[in-house]
PDB file of C-alpha atoms in Angstrom:
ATOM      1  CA  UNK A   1     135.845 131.803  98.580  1.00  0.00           C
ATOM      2  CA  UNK A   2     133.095 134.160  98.316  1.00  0.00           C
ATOM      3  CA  UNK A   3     130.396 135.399 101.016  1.00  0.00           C
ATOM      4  CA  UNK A   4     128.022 133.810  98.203  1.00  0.00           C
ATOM      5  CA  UNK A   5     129.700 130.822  97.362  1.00  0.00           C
ATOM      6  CA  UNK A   6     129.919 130.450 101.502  1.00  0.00           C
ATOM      7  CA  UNK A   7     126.360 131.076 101.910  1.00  0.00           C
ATOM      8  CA  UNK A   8     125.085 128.542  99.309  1.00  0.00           C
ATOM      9  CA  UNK A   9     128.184 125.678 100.174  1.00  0.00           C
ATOM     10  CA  UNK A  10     125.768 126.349 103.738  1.00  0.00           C
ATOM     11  CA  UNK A  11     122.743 125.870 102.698  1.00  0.00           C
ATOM     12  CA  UNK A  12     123.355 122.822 100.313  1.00  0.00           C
ATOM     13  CA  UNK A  13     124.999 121.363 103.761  1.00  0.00           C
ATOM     14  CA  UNK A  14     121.939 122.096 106.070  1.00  0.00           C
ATOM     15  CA  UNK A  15     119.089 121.124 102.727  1.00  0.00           C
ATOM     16  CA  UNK A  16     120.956 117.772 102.729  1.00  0.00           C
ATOM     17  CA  UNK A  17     121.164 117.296 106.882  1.00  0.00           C
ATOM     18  CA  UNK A  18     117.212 118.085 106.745  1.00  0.00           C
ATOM     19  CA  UNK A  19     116.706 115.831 103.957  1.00  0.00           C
ATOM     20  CA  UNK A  20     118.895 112.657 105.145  1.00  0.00           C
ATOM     21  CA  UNK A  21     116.749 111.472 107.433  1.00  0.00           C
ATOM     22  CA  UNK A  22     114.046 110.590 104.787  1.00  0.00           C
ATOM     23  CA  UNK A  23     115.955 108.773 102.569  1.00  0.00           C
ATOM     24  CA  UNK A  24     116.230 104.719 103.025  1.00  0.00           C
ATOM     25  CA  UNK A  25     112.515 104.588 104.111  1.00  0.00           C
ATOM     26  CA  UNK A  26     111.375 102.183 101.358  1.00  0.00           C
ATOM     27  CA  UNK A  27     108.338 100.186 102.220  1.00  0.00           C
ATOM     28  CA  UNK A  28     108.397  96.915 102.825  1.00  0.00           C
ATOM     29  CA  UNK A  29     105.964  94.348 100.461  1.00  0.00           C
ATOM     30  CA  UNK A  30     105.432  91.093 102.059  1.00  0.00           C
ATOM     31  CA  UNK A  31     104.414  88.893  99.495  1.00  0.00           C
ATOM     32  CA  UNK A  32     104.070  85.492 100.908  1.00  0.00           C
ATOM     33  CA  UNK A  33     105.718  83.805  98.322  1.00  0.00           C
ATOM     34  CA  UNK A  34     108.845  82.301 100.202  1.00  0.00           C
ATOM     35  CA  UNK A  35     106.073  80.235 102.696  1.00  0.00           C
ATOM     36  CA  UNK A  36     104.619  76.843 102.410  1.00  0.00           C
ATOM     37  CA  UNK A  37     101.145  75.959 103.054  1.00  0.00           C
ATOM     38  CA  UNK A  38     100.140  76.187 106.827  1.00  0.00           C
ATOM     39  CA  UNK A  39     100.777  78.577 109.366  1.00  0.00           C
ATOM     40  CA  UNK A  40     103.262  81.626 109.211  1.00  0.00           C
ATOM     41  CA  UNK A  41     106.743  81.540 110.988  1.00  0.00           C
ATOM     42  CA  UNK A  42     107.188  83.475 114.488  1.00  0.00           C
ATOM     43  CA  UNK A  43     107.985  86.761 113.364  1.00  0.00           C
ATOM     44  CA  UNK A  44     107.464  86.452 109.694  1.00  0.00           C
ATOM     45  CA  UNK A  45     108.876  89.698 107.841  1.00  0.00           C
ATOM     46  CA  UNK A  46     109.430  91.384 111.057  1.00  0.00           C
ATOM     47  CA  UNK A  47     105.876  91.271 112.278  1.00  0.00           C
ATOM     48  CA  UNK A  48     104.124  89.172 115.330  1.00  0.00           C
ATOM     49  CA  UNK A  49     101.087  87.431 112.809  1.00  0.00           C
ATOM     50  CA  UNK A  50      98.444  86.068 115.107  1.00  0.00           C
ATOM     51  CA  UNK A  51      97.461  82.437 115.008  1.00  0.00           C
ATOM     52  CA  UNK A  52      94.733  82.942 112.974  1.00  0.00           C
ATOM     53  CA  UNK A  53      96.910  83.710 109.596  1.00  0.00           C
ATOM     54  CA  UNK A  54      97.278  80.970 106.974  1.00  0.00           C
ATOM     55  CA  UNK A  55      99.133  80.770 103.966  1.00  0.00           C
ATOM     56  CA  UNK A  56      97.994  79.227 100.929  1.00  0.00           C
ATOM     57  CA  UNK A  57      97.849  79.067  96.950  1.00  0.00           C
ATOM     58  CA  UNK A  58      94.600  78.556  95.643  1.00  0.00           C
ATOM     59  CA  UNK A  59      94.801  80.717  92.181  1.00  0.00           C
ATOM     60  CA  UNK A  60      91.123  79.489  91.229  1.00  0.00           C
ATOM     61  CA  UNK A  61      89.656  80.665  94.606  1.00  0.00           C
ATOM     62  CA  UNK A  62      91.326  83.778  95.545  1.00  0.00           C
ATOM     63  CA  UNK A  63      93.992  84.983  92.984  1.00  0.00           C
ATOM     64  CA  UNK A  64      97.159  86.808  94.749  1.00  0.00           C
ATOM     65  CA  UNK A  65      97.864  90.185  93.391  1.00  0.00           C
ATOM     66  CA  UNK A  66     101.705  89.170  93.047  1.00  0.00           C
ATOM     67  CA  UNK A  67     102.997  86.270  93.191  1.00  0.00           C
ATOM     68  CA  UNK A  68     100.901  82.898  93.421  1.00  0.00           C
ATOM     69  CA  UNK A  69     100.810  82.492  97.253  1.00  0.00           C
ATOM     70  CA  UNK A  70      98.781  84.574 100.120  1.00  0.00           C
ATOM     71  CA  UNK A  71      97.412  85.210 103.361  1.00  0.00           C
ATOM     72  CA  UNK A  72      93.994  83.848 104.724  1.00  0.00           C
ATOM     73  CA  UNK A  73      92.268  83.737 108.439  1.00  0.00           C
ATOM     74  CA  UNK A  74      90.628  80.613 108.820  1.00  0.00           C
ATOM     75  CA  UNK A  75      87.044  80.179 109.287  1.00  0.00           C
ATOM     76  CA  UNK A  76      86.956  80.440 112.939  1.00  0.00           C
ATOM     77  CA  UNK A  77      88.795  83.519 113.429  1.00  0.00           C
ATOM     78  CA  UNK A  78      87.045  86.814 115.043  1.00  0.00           C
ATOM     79  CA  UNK A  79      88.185  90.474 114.647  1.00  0.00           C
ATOM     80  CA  UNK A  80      90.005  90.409 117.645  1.00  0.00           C
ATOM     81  CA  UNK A  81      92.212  87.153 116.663  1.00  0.00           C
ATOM     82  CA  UNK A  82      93.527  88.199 113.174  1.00  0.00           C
ATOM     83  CA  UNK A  83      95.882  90.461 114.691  1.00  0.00           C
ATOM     84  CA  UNK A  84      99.314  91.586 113.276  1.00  0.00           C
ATOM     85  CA  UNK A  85     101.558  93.236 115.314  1.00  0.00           C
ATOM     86  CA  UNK A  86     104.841  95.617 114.494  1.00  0.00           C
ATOM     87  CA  UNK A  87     107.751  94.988 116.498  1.00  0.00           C
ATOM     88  CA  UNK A  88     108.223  98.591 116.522  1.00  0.00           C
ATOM     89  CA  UNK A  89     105.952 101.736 114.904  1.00  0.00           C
ATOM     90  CA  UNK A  90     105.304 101.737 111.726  1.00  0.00           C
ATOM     91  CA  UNK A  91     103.324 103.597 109.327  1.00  0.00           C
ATOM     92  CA  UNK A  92     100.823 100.893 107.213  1.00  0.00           C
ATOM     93  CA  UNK A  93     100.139 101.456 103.694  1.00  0.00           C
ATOM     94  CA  UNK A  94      97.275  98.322 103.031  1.00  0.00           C
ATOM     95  CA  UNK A  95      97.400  95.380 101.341  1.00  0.00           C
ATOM     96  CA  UNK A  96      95.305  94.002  98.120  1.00  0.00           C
ATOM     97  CA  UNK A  97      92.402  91.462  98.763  1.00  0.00           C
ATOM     98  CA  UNK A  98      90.748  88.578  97.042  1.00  0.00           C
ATOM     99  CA  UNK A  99      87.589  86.491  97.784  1.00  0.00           C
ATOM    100  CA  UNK A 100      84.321  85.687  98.540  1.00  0.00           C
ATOM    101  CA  UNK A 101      81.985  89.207  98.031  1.00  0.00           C
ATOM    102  CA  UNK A 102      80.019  88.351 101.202  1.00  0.00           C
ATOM    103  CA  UNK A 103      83.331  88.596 103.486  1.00  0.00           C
ATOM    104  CA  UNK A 104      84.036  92.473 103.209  1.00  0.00           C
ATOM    105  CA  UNK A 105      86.986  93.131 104.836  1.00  0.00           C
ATOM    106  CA  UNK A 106      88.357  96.796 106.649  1.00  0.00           C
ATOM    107  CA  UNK A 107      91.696  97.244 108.913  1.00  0.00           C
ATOM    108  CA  UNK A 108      91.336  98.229 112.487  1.00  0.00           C
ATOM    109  CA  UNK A 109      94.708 100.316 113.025  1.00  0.00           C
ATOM    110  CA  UNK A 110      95.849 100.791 116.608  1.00  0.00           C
ATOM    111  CA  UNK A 111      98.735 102.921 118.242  1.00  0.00           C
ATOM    112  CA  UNK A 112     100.095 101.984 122.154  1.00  0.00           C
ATOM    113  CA  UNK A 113      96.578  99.982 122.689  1.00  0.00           C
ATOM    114  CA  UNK A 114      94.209 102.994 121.549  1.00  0.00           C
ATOM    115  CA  UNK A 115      92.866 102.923 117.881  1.00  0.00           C
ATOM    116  CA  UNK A 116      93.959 105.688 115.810  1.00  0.00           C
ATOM    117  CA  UNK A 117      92.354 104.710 112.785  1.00  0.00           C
ATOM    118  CA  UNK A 118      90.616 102.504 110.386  1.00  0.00           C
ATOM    119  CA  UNK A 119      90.086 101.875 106.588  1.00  0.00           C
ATOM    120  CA  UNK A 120      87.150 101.734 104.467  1.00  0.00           C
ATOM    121  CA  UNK A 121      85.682  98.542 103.774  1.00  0.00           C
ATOM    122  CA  UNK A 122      86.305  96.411 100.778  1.00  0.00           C
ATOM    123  CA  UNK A 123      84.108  93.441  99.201  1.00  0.00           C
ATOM    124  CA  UNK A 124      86.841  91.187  97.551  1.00  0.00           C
ATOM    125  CA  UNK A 125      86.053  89.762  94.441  1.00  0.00           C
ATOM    126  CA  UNK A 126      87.775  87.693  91.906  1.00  0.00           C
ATOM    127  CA  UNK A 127      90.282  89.818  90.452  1.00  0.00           C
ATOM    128  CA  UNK A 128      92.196  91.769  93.800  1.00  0.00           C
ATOM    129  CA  UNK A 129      91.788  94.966  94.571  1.00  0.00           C
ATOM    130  CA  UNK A 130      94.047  97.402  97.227  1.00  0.00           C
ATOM    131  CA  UNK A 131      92.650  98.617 100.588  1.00  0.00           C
ATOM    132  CA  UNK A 132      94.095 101.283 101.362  1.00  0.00           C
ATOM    133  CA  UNK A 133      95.113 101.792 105.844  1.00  0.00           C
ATOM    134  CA  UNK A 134      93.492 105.504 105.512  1.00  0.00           C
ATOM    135  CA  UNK A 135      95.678 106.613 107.932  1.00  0.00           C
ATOM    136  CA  UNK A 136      99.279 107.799 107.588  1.00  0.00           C
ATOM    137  CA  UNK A 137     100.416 108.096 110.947  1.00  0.00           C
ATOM    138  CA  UNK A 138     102.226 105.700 113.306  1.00  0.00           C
ATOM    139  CA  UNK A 139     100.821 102.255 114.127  1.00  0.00           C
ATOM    140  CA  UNK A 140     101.687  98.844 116.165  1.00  0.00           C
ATOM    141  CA  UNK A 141      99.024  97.125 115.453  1.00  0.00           C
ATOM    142  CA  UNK A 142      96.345  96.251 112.392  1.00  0.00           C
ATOM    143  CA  UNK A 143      93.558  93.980 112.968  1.00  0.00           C
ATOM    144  CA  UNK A 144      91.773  92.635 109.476  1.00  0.00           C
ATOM    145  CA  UNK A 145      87.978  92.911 110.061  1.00  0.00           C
ATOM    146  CA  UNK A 146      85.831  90.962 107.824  1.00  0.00           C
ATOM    147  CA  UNK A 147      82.049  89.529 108.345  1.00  0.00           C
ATOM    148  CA  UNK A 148      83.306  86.387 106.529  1.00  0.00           C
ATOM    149  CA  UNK A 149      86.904  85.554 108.233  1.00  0.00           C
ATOM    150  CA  UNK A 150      88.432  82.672 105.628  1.00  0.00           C
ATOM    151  CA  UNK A 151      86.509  83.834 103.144  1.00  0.00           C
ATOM    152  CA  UNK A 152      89.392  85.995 101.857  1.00  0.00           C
ATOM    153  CA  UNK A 153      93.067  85.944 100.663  1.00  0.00           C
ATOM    154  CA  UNK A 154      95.485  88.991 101.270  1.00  0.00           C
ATOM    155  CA  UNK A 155      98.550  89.652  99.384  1.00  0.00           C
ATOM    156  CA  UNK A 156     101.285  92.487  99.390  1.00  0.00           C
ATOM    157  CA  UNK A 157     101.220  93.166 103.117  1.00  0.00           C
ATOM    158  CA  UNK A 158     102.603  97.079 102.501  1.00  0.00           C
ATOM    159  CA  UNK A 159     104.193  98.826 105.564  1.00  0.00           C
ATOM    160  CA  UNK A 160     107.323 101.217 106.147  1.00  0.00           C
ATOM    161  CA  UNK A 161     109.130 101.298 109.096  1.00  0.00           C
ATOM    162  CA  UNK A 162     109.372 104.201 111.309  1.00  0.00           C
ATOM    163  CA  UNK A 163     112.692 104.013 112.870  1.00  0.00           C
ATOM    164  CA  UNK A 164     115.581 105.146 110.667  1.00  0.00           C
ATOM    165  CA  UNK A 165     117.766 102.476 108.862  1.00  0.00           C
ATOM    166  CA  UNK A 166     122.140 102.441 109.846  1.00  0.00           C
ATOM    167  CA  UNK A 167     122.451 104.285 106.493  1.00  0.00           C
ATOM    168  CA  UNK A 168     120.340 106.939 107.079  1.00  0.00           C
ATOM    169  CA  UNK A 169     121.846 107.596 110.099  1.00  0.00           C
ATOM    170  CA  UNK A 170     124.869 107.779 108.154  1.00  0.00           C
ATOM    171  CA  UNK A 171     123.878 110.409 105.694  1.00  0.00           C
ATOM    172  CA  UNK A 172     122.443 112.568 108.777  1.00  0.00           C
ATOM    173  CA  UNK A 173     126.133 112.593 110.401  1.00  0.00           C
ATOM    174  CA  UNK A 174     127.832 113.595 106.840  1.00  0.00           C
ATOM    175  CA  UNK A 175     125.195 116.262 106.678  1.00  0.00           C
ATOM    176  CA  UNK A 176     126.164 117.949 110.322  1.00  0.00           C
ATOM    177  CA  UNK A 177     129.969 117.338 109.260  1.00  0.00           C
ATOM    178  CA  UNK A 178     129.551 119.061 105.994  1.00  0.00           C
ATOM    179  CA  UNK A 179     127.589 121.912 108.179  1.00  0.00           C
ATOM    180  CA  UNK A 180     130.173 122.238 110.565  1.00  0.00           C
ATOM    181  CA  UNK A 181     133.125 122.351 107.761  1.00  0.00           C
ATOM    182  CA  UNK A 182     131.385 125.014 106.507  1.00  0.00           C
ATOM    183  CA  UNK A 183     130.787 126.767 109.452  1.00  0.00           C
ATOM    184  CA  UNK A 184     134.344 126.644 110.582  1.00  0.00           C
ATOM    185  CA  UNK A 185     135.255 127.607 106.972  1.00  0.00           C
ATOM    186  CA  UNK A 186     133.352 130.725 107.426  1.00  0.00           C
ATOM    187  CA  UNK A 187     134.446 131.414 110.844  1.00  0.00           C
ATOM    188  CA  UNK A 188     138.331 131.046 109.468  1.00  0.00           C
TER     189      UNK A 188
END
């Protein structure tokens, strides 16, 4: 084999050990539409929901964004109670919103109990419309902010997942064996 050929049969080895550990992180979309009326599950899509979360279909009131079936606080929760919680770091992407104009709605986004970000705010309307986190690094916690709590619907819950998956874990170990056949290759 040539000095070439060895230094490119390298490189290819170490581009795909660097790039392994990316792959696999596709978000996750919660979508609601596996629920029934009433209060989410204990750990629903991974995620500690707070009490305050309902979910309902009401296509006349607040259309989903996929789907025929979201999220809603009820009347009586605060900022503080419509808390969703990651079981471990994550980074959050938003979520689309429907509702009532006069409940404007913005995500509080908190990392090991300090906030680390938070979103613009959004006045749902009829048709629903993305708000976007605003921040792209790691989070545990997102608190939905709104001056009218009930007064909205959220759909497509959008989050990815910080730790790697088992596969990608995978694909990093055939990357460092592929760099260390070649690097005993080239020692030989």
């Amino acid at each position: 084999m040539s000095r070439q050929a060895n230094h490119w049969g390298c490189a290819l080895a170490l581009a795909f050990t660097l790039i392994a550990p990316l792959a696999g992180h596709a978000a996750t979309v919660l979508n609601f539409d596996d629920l029934s009326d009433g209060a989410l599950p204990a750990q629903y899509g991974g995620l500690d929901w707070s009490q305050s979360f309902l979910s309902f279909s009401d296509p006349m009131l607040f259309p989903a964004h996929s789907g025929d079936r979201l999220l809603a606080t009820d009347w009586s929760a605060t900022n503080d109670t419509s808390t969703i919680r990651f079981n471990q770091a994550a980074t959050f992407q938003g979520a689309w919103f429907s509702g009532y104009e006069d409940a404007a709605v913005s995500f509080a986004l908190f990392y090991q109990g300090q906030q680390v970000g938070s979103s613009a705010l959004l006045q749902p309307g009829s048709t629903p419309a993305f708000l976007a986190s605003g921040y792209a690094g790691l989070v545990d916690e997102v608190r939905v902010h709104s001056a009218a709590h009930g007064g909205f619907g959220m759909d497509d819950f959008t989050f990815t997942a910080a730790v790697p998956e088992p596969g990608t874990y995978a694909l990093m170990l055939a990357g460092l064996g592929a760099v260390a056949f070649f690097a005993r290759r080239r020692q030989a």
